[in-house]
Coordinates of C-alpha atoms and ligand atoms in Angstrom, one line a residue:
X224 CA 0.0 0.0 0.0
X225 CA 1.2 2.9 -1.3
X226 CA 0.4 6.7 0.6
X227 CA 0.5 10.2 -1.8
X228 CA 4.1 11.3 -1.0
X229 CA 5.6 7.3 -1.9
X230 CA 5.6 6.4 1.9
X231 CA 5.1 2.6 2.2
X232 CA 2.4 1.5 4.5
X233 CA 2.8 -2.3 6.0
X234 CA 0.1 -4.3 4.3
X235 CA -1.7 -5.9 8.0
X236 CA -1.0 -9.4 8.9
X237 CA -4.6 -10.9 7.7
X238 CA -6.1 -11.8 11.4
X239 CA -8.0 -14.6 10.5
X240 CA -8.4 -17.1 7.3
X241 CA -11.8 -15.7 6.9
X242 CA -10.5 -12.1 6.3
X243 CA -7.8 -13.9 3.8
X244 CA -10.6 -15.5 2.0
X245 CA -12.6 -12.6 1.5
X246 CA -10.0 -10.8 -0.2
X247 CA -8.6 -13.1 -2.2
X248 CA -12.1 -14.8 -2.9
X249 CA -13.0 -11.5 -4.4
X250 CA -10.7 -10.3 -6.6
X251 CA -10.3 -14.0 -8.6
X252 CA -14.2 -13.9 -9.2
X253 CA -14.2 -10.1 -10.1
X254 CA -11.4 -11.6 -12.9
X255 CA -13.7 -14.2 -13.5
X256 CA -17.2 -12.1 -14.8
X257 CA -15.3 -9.5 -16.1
X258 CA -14.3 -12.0 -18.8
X259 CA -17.1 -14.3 -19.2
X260 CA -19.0 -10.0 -19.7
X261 CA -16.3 -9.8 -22.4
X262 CA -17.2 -12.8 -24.2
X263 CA -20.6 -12.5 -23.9
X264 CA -20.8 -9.0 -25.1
X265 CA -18.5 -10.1 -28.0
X266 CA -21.2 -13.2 -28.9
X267 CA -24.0 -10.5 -28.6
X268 CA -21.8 -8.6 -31.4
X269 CA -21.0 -5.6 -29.2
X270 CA -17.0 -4.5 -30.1
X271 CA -15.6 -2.6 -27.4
X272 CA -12.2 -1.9 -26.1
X273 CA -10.5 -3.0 -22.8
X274 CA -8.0 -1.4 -20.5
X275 CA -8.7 1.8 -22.6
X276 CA -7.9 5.2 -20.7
X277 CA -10.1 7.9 -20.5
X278 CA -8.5 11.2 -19.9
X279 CA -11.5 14.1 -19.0
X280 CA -10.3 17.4 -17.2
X281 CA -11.5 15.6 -14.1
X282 CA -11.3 12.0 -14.1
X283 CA -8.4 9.7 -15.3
X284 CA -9.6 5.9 -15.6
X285 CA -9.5 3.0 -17.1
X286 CA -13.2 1.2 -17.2
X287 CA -13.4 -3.0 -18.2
X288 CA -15.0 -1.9 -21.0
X289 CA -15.1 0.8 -22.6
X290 CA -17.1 1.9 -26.4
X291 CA -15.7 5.0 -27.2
X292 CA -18.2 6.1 -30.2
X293 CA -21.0 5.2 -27.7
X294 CA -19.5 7.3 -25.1
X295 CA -20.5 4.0 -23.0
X296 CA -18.2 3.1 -19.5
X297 CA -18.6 -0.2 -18.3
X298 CA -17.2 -1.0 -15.0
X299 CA -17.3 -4.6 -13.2
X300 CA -17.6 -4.0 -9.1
X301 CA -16.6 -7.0 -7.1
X302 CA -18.9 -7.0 -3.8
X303 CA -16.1 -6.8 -1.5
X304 CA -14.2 -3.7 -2.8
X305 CA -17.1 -1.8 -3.7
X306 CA -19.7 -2.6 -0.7
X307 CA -22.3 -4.0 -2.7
X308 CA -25.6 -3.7 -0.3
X309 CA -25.9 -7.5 -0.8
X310 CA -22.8 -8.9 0.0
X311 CA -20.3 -6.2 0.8
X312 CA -20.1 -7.0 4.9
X313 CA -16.8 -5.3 5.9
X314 CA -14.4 -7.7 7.5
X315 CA -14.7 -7.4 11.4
X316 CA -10.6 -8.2 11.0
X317 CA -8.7 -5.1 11.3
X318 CA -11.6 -2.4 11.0
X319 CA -9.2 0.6 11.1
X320 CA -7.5 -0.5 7.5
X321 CA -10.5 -2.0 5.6
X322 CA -13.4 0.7 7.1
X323 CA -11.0 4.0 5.5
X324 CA -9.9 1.4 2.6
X325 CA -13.5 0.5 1.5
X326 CA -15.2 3.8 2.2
X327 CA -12.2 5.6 -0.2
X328 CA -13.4 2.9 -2.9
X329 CA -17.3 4.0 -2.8
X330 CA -16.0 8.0 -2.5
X331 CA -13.7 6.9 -5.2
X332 CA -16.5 5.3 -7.4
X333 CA -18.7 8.6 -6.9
X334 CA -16.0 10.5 -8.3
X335 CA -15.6 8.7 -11.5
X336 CA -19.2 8.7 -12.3
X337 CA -20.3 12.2 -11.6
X338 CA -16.9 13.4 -13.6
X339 CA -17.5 11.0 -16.5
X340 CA -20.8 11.7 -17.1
X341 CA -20.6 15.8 -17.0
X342 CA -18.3 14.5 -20.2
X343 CA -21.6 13.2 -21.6
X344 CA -20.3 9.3 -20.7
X345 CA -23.2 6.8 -19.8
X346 CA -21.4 5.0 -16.8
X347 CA -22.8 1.4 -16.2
X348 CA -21.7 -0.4 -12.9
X349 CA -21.7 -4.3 -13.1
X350 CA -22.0 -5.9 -9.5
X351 CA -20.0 -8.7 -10.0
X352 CA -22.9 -11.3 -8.4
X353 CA -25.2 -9.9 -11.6
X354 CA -26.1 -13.2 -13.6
X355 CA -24.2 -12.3 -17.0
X356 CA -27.3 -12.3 -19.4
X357 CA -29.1 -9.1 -17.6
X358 CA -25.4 -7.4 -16.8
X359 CA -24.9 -8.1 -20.9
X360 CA -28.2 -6.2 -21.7
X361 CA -27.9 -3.8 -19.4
X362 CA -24.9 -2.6 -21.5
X363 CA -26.8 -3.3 -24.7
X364 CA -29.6 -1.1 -23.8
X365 CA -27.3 1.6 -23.0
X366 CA -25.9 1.4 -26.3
X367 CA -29.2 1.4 -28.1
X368 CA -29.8 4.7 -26.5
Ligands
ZN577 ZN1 -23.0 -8.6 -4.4

C-alpha cells in the first residue's frame, strides 16, 4: 500500500483465514465475470475496447470496457471492494485498514461517475454477483440509447 508522498504503508497481517478468503475470494471472481461479460458482449456482437484510458479534465480511468463512439463506460464491481448492499459486509478483521480502505473505494467510485458523465459518458456499474445475461443487456440497452 502505497500513501500520496511514496511512503510505504505495511500491508496488515490478515487476522483470520476468513479475512484472507474474503480478499482473495473476491478479486479471482471479479477476474472471472469480467471475462465471461467480455465474451458475452462479444457473442452479442457488441465491439468494445479494454483497458482503454479515459483522460477528461476531471477523471483519469481506465473502465473494463469501454465503447468510445457510444461514449458508453462499463465497470465490473466486485462485492467486496465496492460494498455492494448484498454482499459487501466489511471484515470485522482489522476495521481501522478495511473501514478507510473501502469507504475511499465507494468516494472513489462517486467520483468517476459524476466526472464522467458531466463529459456526456453513460457509466454502467456491473455488480460482480449480476447473472451475466441481464449485466450483458444492461450494457446493450445503454448502447441502443
Ligand atoms: Zn454482491
Amino acid at each position: 500500500v502505497t500513501l500520496a508522498g511514496g511512503r510505504r504503508v505495511p500491508y496488515p497481517e490478515p487476522t483470520s483465514a476468513a479475512a484472507t478468503r474474503i480478499g482473495k475470494g473476491n478479486r479471482r471472481v471479479g477476474t472471472v465475470i469480467e471475462v465471461q461479460l467480455r465474451s458475452e458482449l462479444h457473442r452479442r456482437g457488441c465491439r468494445f475496447r479494454k483497458d482503454y484510458p479515459i483522460v477528461g479534465a476531471d477523471v483519469r480511468v481506465r473502465p473494463d470496457i469501454v465503447f468510445t463512439a457510444a461514449r458508453v463506460a462499463v465497470f465490473v464491481d466486485g462485492c467486496f471492494w465496492h460494498c455492494c448492499p448484498e454482499h459487501g459486509r466489511q471484515p470485522t478483521a482489522n476495521p481501522g485498514y478495511w473501514g478507510p480502505k473501502l469507504a475511499a473505494n465507494i468516494e472513489r467510485d462517486r467520483r468517476v461517475n459524476t466526472a464522467l458523465t458531466a463529459e456526456r459518458w453513460t457509466v454502467i456499474r456491473i455488480w460482480e454477483h449480476e447473472p451475466i445475461e441481464e449485466a450483458a443487456g444492461r450494457v446493450v440497452l445503454a448502447l441502443r440509447r
